[in-house]
Amino acid sequence: MSKILFISSEAFPLIKTGGLGDVAGSLPTALLKQSQNVRLLLPAYPEVLYKIKEKKIRASTSFYNQPVDIVETRLPGTQLRVWLVDCPSVYHRPGGPYIDERGHPWHDNALRFAIFCHTAVAIAMNQFKLKWQPDVVHCNDWQTGLVPALLSLQKKRPATVFTIHNLAYQGLFDQQTFDDLQLPEQLWHMDGLEFHNQLSFIKGGLAYADRITTVSPTYAEEICQPEMGYGLDGLLSYRKQKLSGILNGVNEKYWNPGTDFHLVQKYNQKSLNKKSLNKTALQEEFLFDVDASIPMIGMVSRLVEQKGLDIILQALPRLLSMPLQLVILGTGDLHFEMLLSEIAQHYPDRFKVVIGYNELLAHKIEAASDIYLMPSTFEPCGLNQLYSLRYGTLPIVTPVGGLADTVINASDKNIKNKSANGFVLKEHSLTALLNSIHHALELYAQADTWRQLQVNAMNCDHSWGKSAHQYIKLYQQAITDNPA
Ligand code: ADP
Ligand code: GLC
C-alpha cells in the first residue's frame, strides 16, 4: 500500500471544466478501492466550498503574504479524503478555475497555481505535521507542474509522477513572473523551467518528475514527434524511458446506461431496444420529427479547434441534407459558438445547438444518439468516446491519441470478428469525415449489424479499476526511481 497525494486543479463532482475533472474525480477513488492510501488536493474555489458538507481546518500558513488554510473534507458520495487549498485572495471569485467571467485567463494565474504548488510541496515534505506524508505525489497538467521541480531540490522527498492530460496547455508566463514568484534560481535553465525565455509550468513536470505519463499509449508516442510536441518533443524523447501511456476509464457510478438517473429510459445490452425511447424524448424536447428510425448524431464538447470543428463546419451543409438529426452541446470559442448557433437557426427541425455547460443534457445526448461525433485533430485520451461506447452510441473518430486506442473501425473484417465498435476516419479531412458518416448511415440501416456493433461497444472494458492497477505499478517504479 502506498500513500499517494493526488493533485489536480479540478475534480468532479466538486468542479469540472473537462476530462481532467472526470479523471481526478474517479482515479483517486479507484485507487482507494485497491487499498491505496490517497488524498486529493484541490483549490478551494467558491463552487467547491458551496458543495461540501463537512469541513475542518487542518493547518494554516501563508505564501506570498496570502493566508492559506488547508481544509479537510470528502469527495461527495465517496470515502475519499480531500484537502482544499483555501486561499481567499486568489480563489474566492466568481468565474471559472482558469478564466474570468468574460472568458479571459485570470491575470494572476501564475500566482494562483504557484500557491497551489507550494502548498502541495509543504504537505509532501510534512511541514504541516498532518501525520500523513505521501510516498508518491501524482501531479496533473501544468497547474501542478512546479511541484516536481520544487521537490527535486529537497533531500528526502516523495517520488513524483506527472500526468499530461493535454500538452497544448503549458502554463507559459514571462521571465518577470519567474522573478516575481521568487522561484529558485537553479531551476531557470533550458533543461529546467525555462522555455525560450519564458517560464513554463509544464516543464517542471516534464523535466523533473520521476515518471511521466499521459492518458493513452498512442498520445505518448505522438508527443515525442515535432508535429504534436509543441517544441517539447525533444525533452520528451530524451525522457522516453520514463514516459508511458495509461488510458482513462469510465466511472460506472455516473456513466452507466443501466443506472443513469438522468435518463428517461435506462437500458443495458439485453434491453437495447429501449435505448430509442431516450431518442424520442429528446426529439420531443427539441421539436424535431418524433420518429425512432431517424438516425441521431450527437456531440458534447468543448468548442475548440482540437475537437475537429473545422471539418464539422465544412461538413454541415452536406450533413444537414441527409435524413438525420444532429445535436451539439458545448461551450468554448465564441467564434464556434456563434457559427454553430447561426447555422442551427436555419434547420430547426433537424439541428439543435445548445451553448453552455449542462451535465444533465450531456447524459441525455449520450443515451439518445445513435452516433457520436468526435473527429479531433488530436486527443490525448478522450472520455466522450468511452461514454459513447458504454451507451451503445457508436463513435466516429479520427485515428489519433486515445481515439485510435479505443475505437475499432467497422471494416468488413472487424465486423466479422466482432471487434468493431465505431468508425475511424482514414485521416483528419472533410472527405474522410463524410465517408465515415456515409458508412455509419449505411450500417445503421442494417438493424442486425448495427445491434451487434452496439453490443461490441458496450462490452468494451474501460473500467477505472483496470487503469488504477496500472498506476499502482507505475507508482512502485517511481518510488524505485526516486534518487532521494
Ligand atoms: P476534454 O477534456 O479535452 O474536454 P474529454 O472527452 O476527455 O475532453 O472530456 C470532456 C468531459 O467534459 C466529458 O465528461 C464531457 O461530457 C464533458 N463536457 C464537455 N463539454 C460539456 C458541456 N458543454 N456540458 C456538459 N459536459 C461537458
Ligand atoms: C484532456 C484531453 C482529453 C483527456 C482529458 C482527461 O482535457 O483533451 O483527451 O481525456 O484531458 O485526461
Short mmCIF file of C-alpha atoms and ligand atoms in Angstrom, two decimals:
data_model
loop_
_atom_site.label_atom_id
_atom_site.label_comp_id
_atom_site.label_asym_id
_atom_site.label_seq_id
_atom_site.Cartn_x
_atom_site.Cartn_y
_atom_site.Cartn_z
CA MET A 1 0.00 0.00 0.00
CA SER A 2 1.34 3.43 -0.94
CA LYS A 3 0.43 6.85 0.34
CA ILE A 4 -0.48 8.97 -2.68
CA LEU A 5 -1.08 12.71 -2.81
CA PHE A 6 -3.12 13.29 -5.98
CA ILE A 7 -3.00 16.93 -7.11
CA SER A 8 -5.46 18.40 -9.59
CA SER A 9 -6.96 21.79 -10.39
CA GLU A 10 -10.42 20.23 -10.85
CA ALA A 11 -12.32 17.11 -9.73
CA PHE A 12 -15.90 16.03 -10.42
CA PRO A 13 -18.43 16.43 -8.80
CA LEU A 14 -16.89 19.41 -6.98
CA ILE A 15 -15.62 21.31 -10.02
CA LYS A 16 -15.16 20.32 -13.66
CA THR A 17 -14.41 22.02 -16.97
CA GLY A 18 -13.39 18.93 -18.96
CA GLY A 19 -11.94 15.44 -18.84
CA LEU A 20 -9.35 16.25 -16.16
CA GLY A 21 -12.25 16.79 -13.75
CA ASP A 22 -13.62 13.35 -14.58
CA VAL A 23 -10.21 11.72 -14.08
CA ALA A 24 -9.45 13.43 -10.76
CA GLY A 25 -12.96 12.60 -9.52
CA SER A 26 -12.56 8.91 -10.44
CA LEU A 27 -8.97 7.66 -10.36
CA PRO A 28 -8.23 8.51 -6.68
CA THR A 29 -11.40 6.68 -5.64
CA ALA A 30 -10.45 3.69 -7.81
CA LEU A 31 -7.02 3.69 -6.12
CA LEU A 32 -8.70 3.81 -2.72
CA LYS A 33 -10.76 0.74 -3.68
CA GLN A 34 -7.49 -1.05 -4.39
CA SER A 35 -6.36 -0.35 -0.82
CA GLN A 36 -4.14 2.63 -1.59
CA ASN A 37 -3.98 5.45 0.93
CA VAL A 38 -4.96 8.50 -1.15
CA ARG A 39 -5.56 12.20 -0.54
CA LEU A 40 -6.81 14.55 -3.23
CA LEU A 41 -5.53 18.14 -3.20
CA LEU A 42 -7.72 20.78 -4.89
CA PRO A 43 -8.02 24.58 -4.80
CA ALA A 44 -10.99 25.80 -2.75
CA TYR A 45 -12.96 27.62 -5.45
CA PRO A 46 -16.33 29.08 -4.30
CA GLU A 47 -18.23 26.34 -6.19
CA VAL A 48 -16.29 23.71 -4.28
CA LEU A 49 -16.87 25.31 -0.88
CA TYR A 50 -20.55 25.63 -1.69
CA LYS A 51 -20.86 21.93 -2.49
CA ILE A 52 -19.12 20.39 0.50
CA LYS A 53 -20.96 19.49 3.69
CA GLU A 54 -18.31 18.80 6.34
CA LYS A 55 -15.13 20.78 6.62
CA LYS A 56 -12.32 21.05 9.12
CA ILE A 57 -9.26 23.31 9.02
CA ARG A 58 -6.19 21.08 9.37
CA ALA A 59 -3.43 23.68 9.00
CA SER A 60 -2.82 27.33 8.23
CA THR A 61 0.09 29.10 6.59
CA SER A 62 0.79 31.79 4.00
CA PHE A 63 2.59 32.07 0.68
CA TYR A 64 3.48 35.40 -0.93
CA ASN A 65 1.81 37.02 2.11
CA GLN A 66 -1.52 35.44 1.19
CA PRO A 67 -3.12 33.45 4.05
CA VAL A 68 -3.82 29.80 3.18
CA ASP A 69 -5.86 27.21 5.12
CA ILE A 70 -5.86 23.50 4.43
CA VAL A 71 -9.45 22.42 4.73
CA GLU A 72 -10.29 18.74 5.01
CA THR A 73 -13.46 17.28 3.52
CA ARG A 74 -14.56 14.24 1.49
CA LEU A 75 -15.37 13.89 -2.17
CA PRO A 76 -19.20 13.83 -2.19
CA GLY A 77 -20.58 10.29 -2.27
CA THR A 78 -17.20 8.69 -1.54
CA GLN A 79 -14.83 7.99 1.34
CA LEU A 80 -12.01 9.86 -0.41
CA ARG A 81 -10.38 12.49 1.78
CA VAL A 82 -9.91 15.83 0.03
CA TRP A 83 -7.62 18.62 1.17
CA LEU A 84 -8.66 22.00 -0.14
CA VAL A 85 -6.13 24.79 -0.53
CA ASP A 86 -8.19 27.71 0.72
CA CYS A 87 -6.57 30.99 -0.24
CA PRO A 88 -9.44 33.51 -0.45
CA SER A 89 -7.46 36.31 -2.15
CA VAL A 90 -6.81 34.20 -5.26
CA TYR A 91 -9.63 31.63 -5.40
CA HIS A 92 -12.75 33.27 -3.93
CA ARG A 93 -14.09 34.94 -7.07
CA PRO A 94 -16.96 34.40 -9.48
CA GLY A 95 -15.81 32.81 -12.76
CA GLY A 96 -14.10 29.55 -13.65
CA PRO A 97 -11.00 27.80 -12.31
CA TYR A 98 -8.86 29.24 -15.11
CA ILE A 99 -10.83 32.05 -16.72
CA ASP A 100 -12.85 35.02 -15.55
CA GLU A 101 -16.48 35.73 -16.33
CA ARG A 102 -15.56 37.29 -19.67
CA GLY A 103 -13.61 34.21 -20.72
CA HIS A 104 -10.12 35.68 -20.23
CA PRO A 105 -7.43 33.78 -18.29
CA TRP A 106 -7.14 35.17 -14.74
CA HIS A 107 -4.40 37.83 -14.77
CA ASP A 108 -2.75 36.17 -11.76
CA ASN A 109 -2.94 32.50 -12.82
CA ALA A 110 0.81 32.06 -12.25
CA LEU A 111 0.43 33.23 -8.64
CA ARG A 112 -2.79 31.24 -8.13
CA PHE A 113 -1.20 27.96 -9.16
CA ALA A 114 2.19 28.73 -7.60
CA ILE A 115 0.37 28.99 -4.25
CA PHE A 116 -1.34 25.68 -5.01
CA CYS A 117 2.04 24.07 -5.81
CA HIS A 118 3.84 25.49 -2.76
CA THR A 119 1.08 24.11 -0.54
CA ALA A 120 1.44 20.69 -2.18
CA VAL A 121 5.21 20.76 -1.63
CA ALA A 122 4.76 21.72 2.03
CA ILE A 123 2.36 18.78 2.52
CA ALA A 124 4.68 16.44 0.64
CA MET A 125 7.57 17.46 2.92
CA ASN A 126 5.39 17.03 6.03
CA GLN A 127 5.79 20.66 7.04
CA PHE A 128 2.29 20.89 8.49
CA LYS A 129 2.68 17.77 10.66
CA LEU A 130 -0.56 16.36 9.30
CA LYS A 131 0.51 12.86 10.45
CA TRP A 132 0.45 11.80 6.82
CA GLN A 133 3.33 12.07 4.40
CA PRO A 134 2.96 10.72 0.86
CA ASP A 135 5.27 8.16 -0.76
CA VAL A 136 4.22 9.46 -4.17
CA VAL A 137 2.96 12.81 -5.35
CA HIS A 138 0.87 12.47 -8.51
CA CYS A 139 0.63 15.78 -10.40
CA ASN A 140 -1.72 16.55 -13.27
CA ASP A 141 -1.27 19.14 -16.03
CA TRP A 142 0.55 22.47 -15.94
CA GLN A 143 -1.23 23.86 -12.90
CA THR A 144 0.75 21.36 -10.79
CA GLY A 145 3.99 21.49 -12.79
CA LEU A 146 6.05 23.40 -10.23
CA VAL A 147 5.65 20.57 -7.69
CA PRO A 148 8.14 18.05 -9.18
CA ALA A 149 10.57 20.92 -9.87
CA LEU A 150 10.46 22.28 -6.31
CA LEU A 151 10.54 18.80 -4.78
CA SER A 152 13.63 17.91 -6.84
CA LEU A 153 15.57 20.38 -4.67
CA GLN A 154 14.62 18.56 -1.45
CA LYS A 155 16.83 15.91 0.12
CA LYS A 156 14.35 13.36 1.47
CA ARG A 157 11.34 13.72 -0.73
CA PRO A 158 8.47 11.56 -2.01
CA ALA A 159 8.58 10.19 -5.57
CA THR A 160 6.85 12.26 -8.24
CA VAL A 161 4.61 11.31 -11.16
CA PHE A 162 3.41 13.87 -13.68
CA THR A 163 0.47 13.14 -15.99
CA ILE A 164 -0.01 15.11 -19.20
CA HIS A 165 -3.70 15.42 -19.99
CA ASN A 166 -3.14 17.95 -22.75
CA LEU A 167 0.24 19.20 -23.92
CA ALA A 168 -1.42 22.12 -25.73
CA TYR A 169 -1.87 23.87 -22.39
CA GLN A 170 1.54 24.59 -20.85
CA GLY A 171 1.23 27.43 -18.37
CA LEU A 172 3.62 29.86 -20.10
CA PHE A 173 4.47 33.20 -18.44
CA ASP A 174 7.17 35.81 -18.94
CA GLN A 175 10.54 35.77 -17.19
CA GLN A 176 9.44 38.58 -14.87
CA THR A 177 6.84 36.20 -13.44
CA PHE A 178 9.62 33.75 -12.57
CA ASP A 179 11.36 36.54 -10.66
CA ASP A 180 8.14 37.77 -9.04
CA LEU A 181 7.34 34.27 -7.81
CA GLN A 182 10.84 34.09 -6.31
CA LEU A 183 11.37 30.61 -7.68
CA PRO A 184 14.80 29.10 -7.01
CA GLU A 185 17.42 30.39 -9.50
CA GLN A 186 18.79 26.89 -10.12
CA LEU A 187 15.52 25.96 -11.85
CA TRP A 188 15.98 28.63 -14.54
CA HIS A 189 17.76 26.96 -17.47
CA MET A 190 16.86 25.28 -20.73
CA ASP A 191 16.65 21.83 -19.14
CA GLY A 192 14.57 23.28 -16.31
CA LEU A 193 11.62 25.68 -16.15
CA GLU A 194 12.84 27.95 -18.93
CA PHE A 195 11.24 27.58 -22.36
CA HIS A 196 12.55 30.07 -24.94
CA ASN A 197 13.00 32.75 -22.28
CA GLN A 198 9.61 32.08 -20.77
CA LEU A 199 8.58 30.38 -17.55
CA SER A 200 6.92 27.04 -18.40
CA PHE A 201 4.95 25.43 -15.59
CA ILE A 202 4.51 22.18 -17.51
CA LYS A 203 8.26 21.77 -17.93
CA GLY A 204 8.51 21.48 -14.17
CA GLY A 205 6.68 18.18 -14.54
CA LEU A 206 8.29 17.01 -17.76
CA ALA A 207 11.87 17.76 -16.71
CA TYR A 208 11.80 16.80 -13.03
CA ALA A 209 9.16 14.12 -12.35
CA ASP A 210 10.47 10.63 -11.66
CA ARG A 211 7.87 9.25 -14.06
CA ILE A 212 5.81 10.95 -16.76
CA THR A 213 2.57 9.53 -18.02
CA THR A 214 -0.05 10.58 -20.46
CA VAL A 215 -3.56 9.32 -20.95
CA SER A 216 -3.10 6.92 -23.89
CA PRO A 217 -0.23 4.88 -25.33
CA THR A 218 -0.65 6.46 -28.79
CA TYR A 219 -0.52 10.03 -27.44
CA ALA A 220 2.66 9.07 -25.53
CA GLU A 221 4.22 8.26 -28.93
CA GLU A 222 2.73 11.28 -30.72
CA ILE A 223 4.08 13.90 -28.31
CA CYS A 224 7.63 12.71 -28.95
CA GLN A 225 7.22 13.88 -32.57
CA PRO A 226 7.61 17.51 -33.69
CA GLU A 227 4.07 17.65 -35.19
CA MET A 228 2.41 17.17 -31.79
CA GLY A 229 5.23 18.02 -29.40
CA TYR A 230 4.79 21.83 -29.21
CA GLY A 231 8.56 22.18 -29.04
CA LEU A 232 8.69 19.81 -26.07
CA ASP A 233 9.19 16.68 -28.22
CA GLY A 234 12.96 16.86 -27.73
CA LEU A 235 12.68 16.80 -23.94
CA LEU A 236 10.00 14.10 -24.07
CA SER A 237 12.07 11.92 -26.42
CA TYR A 238 15.06 12.37 -24.12
CA ARG A 239 12.93 11.16 -21.20
CA LYS A 240 11.14 8.46 -23.21
CA GLN A 241 12.27 5.66 -20.88
CA LYS A 242 10.30 7.38 -18.12
CA LEU A 243 7.23 8.16 -20.26
CA SER A 244 4.24 5.84 -20.67
CA GLY A 245 0.54 5.98 -21.56
CA ILE A 246 -2.30 4.72 -19.38
CA LEU A 247 -5.86 5.01 -20.71
CA ASN A 248 -8.57 6.81 -18.76
CA GLY A 249 -11.62 4.89 -17.65
CA VAL A 250 -15.38 5.21 -17.30
CA ASN A 251 -16.81 5.95 -13.86
CA GLU A 252 -19.69 3.47 -13.69
CA LYS A 253 -21.29 5.41 -10.88
CA TYR A 254 -22.08 8.27 -13.27
CA TRP A 255 -21.82 6.73 -16.74
CA ASN A 256 -23.80 3.52 -16.86
CA PRO A 257 -26.96 3.47 -19.02
CA GLY A 258 -28.43 0.77 -16.78
CA THR A 259 -28.46 3.03 -13.71
CA ASP A 260 -28.16 6.60 -15.08
CA PHE A 261 -30.83 8.63 -13.26
CA HIS A 262 -30.62 11.40 -15.86
CA LEU A 263 -32.24 9.17 -18.49
CA VAL A 264 -35.90 8.98 -19.39
CA GLN A 265 -35.33 5.26 -20.00
CA LYS A 266 -32.49 3.17 -18.58
CA TYR A 267 -31.19 0.28 -20.68
CA ASN A 268 -28.39 -2.25 -20.99
CA GLN A 269 -27.03 -4.76 -23.53
CA LYS A 270 -30.04 -7.01 -23.03
CA SER A 271 -32.65 -4.26 -23.30
CA LEU A 272 -31.04 -2.26 -26.10
CA ASN A 273 -34.38 -1.78 -27.85
CA LYS A 274 -35.35 0.58 -25.02
CA LYS A 275 -32.48 2.96 -25.87
CA SER A 276 -34.56 4.65 -28.59
CA LEU A 277 -37.04 5.94 -26.02
CA ASN A 278 -34.30 8.35 -24.99
CA LYS A 279 -34.08 9.49 -28.59
CA THR A 280 -37.81 10.07 -29.00
CA ALA A 281 -37.84 12.02 -25.72
CA LEU A 282 -35.06 14.30 -26.98
CA GLN A 283 -36.78 14.66 -30.36
CA GLU A 284 -39.85 15.89 -28.50
CA GLU A 285 -37.80 18.22 -26.31
CA PHE A 286 -36.08 19.77 -29.34
CA LEU A 287 -39.24 19.87 -31.51
CA PHE A 288 -37.70 17.55 -34.12
CA ASP A 289 -39.79 14.97 -36.03
CA VAL A 290 -40.53 12.26 -33.49
CA ASP A 291 -39.50 9.05 -35.21
CA ALA A 292 -37.24 6.41 -33.69
CA SER A 293 -35.98 5.30 -37.09
CA ILE A 294 -34.28 8.64 -37.91
CA PRO A 295 -30.58 8.40 -37.03
CA MET A 296 -29.44 10.94 -34.46
CA ILE A 297 -25.85 12.17 -34.27
CA GLY A 298 -24.68 13.75 -31.00
CA MET A 299 -21.70 15.72 -29.74
CA VAL A 300 -20.85 17.08 -26.27
CA SER A 301 -17.65 19.03 -26.27
CA ARG A 302 -15.51 22.00 -25.51
CA LEU A 303 -15.94 24.05 -28.69
CA VAL A 304 -12.27 24.47 -29.57
CA GLU A 305 -10.16 23.68 -32.62
CA GLN A 306 -8.86 20.46 -31.03
CA LYS A 307 -12.30 18.88 -31.32
CA GLY A 308 -12.35 18.99 -35.14
CA LEU A 309 -14.81 21.86 -35.52
CA ASP A 310 -13.13 22.93 -38.76
CA ILE A 311 -14.19 19.81 -40.66
CA ILE A 312 -17.51 19.60 -38.85
CA LEU A 313 -18.39 23.12 -40.01
CA GLN A 314 -17.31 22.27 -43.55
CA ALA A 315 -19.39 19.09 -43.47
CA LEU A 316 -22.56 20.71 -42.12
CA PRO A 317 -24.22 21.70 -45.43
CA ARG A 318 -23.88 18.12 -46.73
CA LEU A 319 -24.72 16.56 -43.39
CA LEU A 320 -27.89 18.57 -42.96
CA SER A 321 -29.17 17.49 -46.36
CA MET A 322 -29.11 13.85 -45.22
CA PRO A 323 -32.01 12.15 -43.42
CA LEU A 324 -30.65 12.57 -39.92
CA GLN A 325 -30.84 14.76 -36.82
CA LEU A 326 -27.84 16.46 -35.23
CA VAL A 327 -27.42 17.71 -31.66
CA ILE A 328 -24.40 19.63 -30.36
CA LEU A 329 -23.90 20.69 -26.73
CA GLY A 330 -20.83 22.74 -25.94
CA THR A 331 -19.11 25.87 -24.87
CA GLY A 332 -15.76 27.38 -25.78
CA ASP A 333 -14.52 29.72 -28.51
CA LEU A 334 -17.07 32.44 -29.17
CA HIS A 335 -16.41 32.15 -32.88
CA PHE A 336 -17.51 28.48 -32.98
CA GLU A 337 -20.42 29.10 -30.62
CA MET A 338 -21.75 31.83 -32.91
CA LEU A 339 -21.22 29.98 -36.19
CA LEU A 340 -22.92 26.80 -34.99
CA SER A 341 -25.86 28.66 -33.41
CA GLU A 342 -26.33 30.70 -36.57
CA ILE A 343 -26.42 27.61 -38.84
CA ALA A 344 -28.77 25.77 -36.46
CA GLN A 345 -31.34 28.56 -36.78
CA HIS A 346 -31.83 27.58 -40.42
CA TYR A 347 -32.56 23.91 -39.62
CA PRO A 348 -34.84 23.98 -36.57
CA ASP A 349 -36.35 20.58 -37.40
CA ARG A 350 -33.04 18.67 -37.51
CA PHE A 351 -30.14 20.61 -35.96
CA LYS A 352 -30.02 21.75 -32.34
CA VAL A 353 -27.09 23.62 -30.82
CA VAL A 354 -27.09 24.23 -27.08
CA ILE A 355 -24.38 26.57 -25.85
CA GLY A 356 -23.37 26.11 -22.23
CA TYR A 357 -22.24 23.50 -19.76
CA ASN A 358 -25.06 21.09 -18.94
CA GLU A 359 -24.41 17.79 -17.16
CA LEU A 360 -28.00 16.53 -17.48
CA LEU A 361 -28.18 17.21 -21.22
CA ALA A 362 -24.74 15.61 -21.73
CA HIS A 363 -26.12 12.32 -20.36
CA LYS A 364 -29.34 12.63 -22.34
CA ILE A 365 -27.43 13.17 -25.60
CA GLU A 366 -25.14 10.19 -24.97
CA ALA A 367 -28.18 7.95 -24.45
CA ALA A 368 -30.39 9.40 -27.20
CA SER A 369 -27.88 9.46 -30.06
CA ASP A 370 -27.12 6.56 -32.37
CA ILE A 371 -23.80 8.01 -33.48
CA TYR A 372 -21.31 10.21 -31.62
CA LEU A 373 -19.11 12.72 -33.46
CA MET A 374 -15.51 13.22 -32.28
CA PRO A 375 -13.19 13.98 -35.22
CA SER A 376 -10.49 15.61 -33.06
CA THR A 377 -7.27 16.94 -34.55
CA PHE A 378 -5.51 15.41 -31.55
CA GLU A 379 -6.93 13.71 -28.47
CA PRO A 380 -4.76 12.72 -25.50
CA CYS A 381 -7.39 10.19 -24.40
CA GLY A 382 -10.94 11.48 -24.71
CA LEU A 383 -13.72 10.44 -22.39
CA ASN A 384 -16.75 11.04 -24.55
CA GLN A 385 -15.93 8.25 -26.99
CA LEU A 386 -15.63 5.94 -23.96
CA TYR A 387 -19.00 7.08 -22.60
CA SER A 388 -20.46 6.63 -26.09
CA LEU A 389 -19.17 3.05 -26.28
CA ARG A 390 -20.71 2.36 -22.88
CA TYR A 391 -24.05 3.77 -24.07
CA GLY A 392 -24.09 1.82 -27.36
CA THR A 393 -23.73 5.10 -29.26
CA LEU A 394 -21.18 4.38 -31.97
CA PRO A 395 -18.36 6.95 -32.14
CA ILE A 396 -16.98 8.44 -35.35
CA VAL A 397 -13.38 9.44 -34.60
CA THR A 398 -10.04 10.39 -36.13
CA PRO A 399 -7.14 7.91 -35.79
CA VAL A 400 -5.29 9.91 -33.13
CA GLY A 401 -4.30 9.53 -29.47
CA GLY A 402 -6.76 7.77 -27.23
CA LEU A 403 -9.34 7.64 -30.01
CA ALA A 404 -7.04 5.35 -32.02
CA ASP A 405 -6.50 3.20 -28.92
CA THR A 406 -10.18 2.69 -28.07
CA VAL A 407 -12.27 2.78 -31.26
CA ILE A 408 -12.10 -0.12 -33.72
CA ASN A 409 -13.32 0.65 -37.22
CA ALA A 410 -16.33 -1.15 -38.65
CA SER A 411 -14.44 -2.71 -41.55
CA ASP A 412 -15.80 -5.96 -43.02
CA LYS A 413 -13.10 -7.92 -41.23
CA ASN A 414 -13.70 -6.26 -37.84
CA ILE A 415 -17.46 -6.66 -38.18
CA LYS A 416 -16.96 -10.36 -38.85
CA ASN A 417 -14.66 -10.96 -35.91
CA LYS A 418 -16.94 -8.87 -33.66
CA SER A 419 -14.27 -6.37 -32.63
CA ALA A 420 -15.74 -3.34 -34.48
CA ASN A 421 -17.24 -0.71 -32.17
CA GLY A 422 -17.29 2.51 -34.21
CA PHE A 423 -15.93 4.37 -37.21
CA VAL A 424 -12.37 5.58 -37.65
CA LEU A 425 -11.61 8.25 -40.26
CA LYS A 426 -8.73 7.47 -42.63
CA GLU A 427 -7.30 10.90 -41.83
CA HIS A 428 -8.42 14.28 -40.50
CA SER A 429 -10.19 15.64 -43.60
CA LEU A 430 -13.64 16.63 -44.78
CA THR A 431 -13.76 13.79 -47.32
CA ALA A 432 -12.77 11.20 -44.72
CA LEU A 433 -15.41 12.54 -42.32
CA LEU A 434 -18.18 12.40 -44.92
CA ASN A 435 -17.09 8.89 -45.96
CA SER A 436 -17.29 7.66 -42.37
CA ILE A 437 -20.69 9.26 -41.85
CA HIS A 438 -22.00 7.62 -45.04
CA HIS A 439 -20.58 4.31 -43.89
CA ALA A 440 -22.22 4.69 -40.48
CA LEU A 441 -25.60 5.52 -42.01
CA GLU A 442 -25.37 2.52 -44.33
CA LEU A 443 -24.76 0.19 -41.41
CA TYR A 444 -27.42 1.91 -39.32
CA ALA A 445 -29.91 0.80 -41.96
CA GLN A 446 -28.88 -2.84 -41.34
CA ALA A 447 -30.52 -3.39 -37.97
CA ASP A 448 -28.82 -6.69 -37.06
CA THR A 449 -25.31 -5.50 -37.90
CA TRP A 450 -25.90 -2.25 -36.02
CA ARG A 451 -27.12 -4.12 -32.96
CA GLN A 452 -24.01 -6.30 -32.99
CA LEU A 453 -21.77 -3.21 -33.22
CA GLN A 454 -23.59 -1.70 -30.25
CA VAL A 455 -23.12 -4.88 -28.22
CA ASN A 456 -19.41 -4.96 -29.14
CA ALA A 457 -19.12 -1.34 -27.99
CA MET A 458 -20.97 -1.89 -24.72
CA ASN A 459 -18.84 -4.94 -23.92
CA CYS A 460 -15.55 -3.00 -24.01
CA ASP A 461 -13.90 -2.90 -20.60
CA HIS A 462 -12.78 0.61 -19.76
CA SER A 463 -13.20 0.34 -16.02
CA TRP A 464 -11.14 2.62 -13.79
CA GLY A 465 -10.10 -0.44 -11.80
CA LYS A 466 -8.00 -1.61 -14.75
CA SER A 467 -6.27 1.77 -15.12
CA ALA A 468 -5.78 2.16 -11.35
CA HIS A 469 -3.97 -1.17 -11.34
CA GLN A 470 -1.51 0.17 -13.93
CA TYR A 471 -0.98 3.39 -11.96
CA ILE A 472 -0.19 1.40 -8.82
CA LYS A 473 2.56 -0.45 -10.70
CA LEU A 474 3.86 2.85 -12.00
CA TYR A 475 3.94 4.37 -8.50
CA GLN A 476 6.16 1.48 -7.44
CA GLN A 477 8.52 2.21 -10.33
CA ALA A 478 8.57 5.91 -9.43
CA ILE A 479 9.41 5.06 -5.83
CA THR A 480 12.27 2.87 -7.09
CA ASP A 481 13.45 5.64 -9.45
CA ASN A 482 13.38 8.33 -6.76
CA PRO A 483 17.02 9.18 -6.10
CA ALA A 484 16.26 10.97 -2.81
P1 ADP B 1 -11.57 17.35 -22.88
O1 ADP B 1 -11.05 17.04 -21.53
O2 ADP B 1 -10.50 17.58 -23.89
O3 ADP B 1 -12.57 18.44 -22.88
P2 ADP B 1 -12.79 14.68 -22.74
O4 ADP B 1 -13.53 13.89 -23.76
O5 ADP B 1 -11.66 13.99 -22.08
O6 ADP B 1 -12.34 16.03 -23.43
O7 ADP B 1 -13.75 15.07 -21.55
C1 ADP B 1 -14.75 16.02 -21.64
C2 ADP B 1 -15.68 15.89 -20.46
O8 ADP B 1 -16.37 17.12 -20.28
C3 ADP B 1 -16.74 14.83 -20.64
O9 ADP B 1 -17.15 14.35 -19.38
C4 ADP B 1 -17.88 15.63 -21.27
O10 ADP B 1 -19.13 15.02 -21.12
C5 ADP B 1 -17.77 16.92 -20.52
N1 ADP B 1 -18.28 18.09 -21.23
C6 ADP B 1 -17.66 18.81 -22.20
N2 ADP B 1 -18.43 19.84 -22.59
C7 ADP B 1 -19.56 19.77 -21.86
C8 ADP B 1 -20.76 20.56 -21.79
N3 ADP B 1 -20.93 21.62 -22.56
N4 ADP B 1 -21.71 20.20 -20.92
C9 ADP B 1 -21.55 19.11 -20.12
N5 ADP B 1 -20.46 18.33 -20.14
C10 ADP B 1 -19.47 18.65 -20.99
C1 GLC B 2 -7.62 16.50 -21.67
C2 GLC B 2 -7.68 15.86 -23.04
C3 GLC B 2 -8.60 14.67 -23.15
C4 GLC B 2 -8.45 13.77 -21.93
C5 GLC B 2 -8.65 14.57 -20.67
C6 GLC B 2 -8.52 13.73 -19.41
O1 GLC B 2 -8.50 17.52 -21.48
O2 GLC B 2 -8.01 16.81 -24.04
O3 GLC B 2 -8.31 13.94 -24.32
O4 GLC B 2 -9.41 12.72 -21.99
O5 GLC B 2 -7.67 15.58 -20.60
O6 GLC B 2 -7.33 13.01 -19.35
#
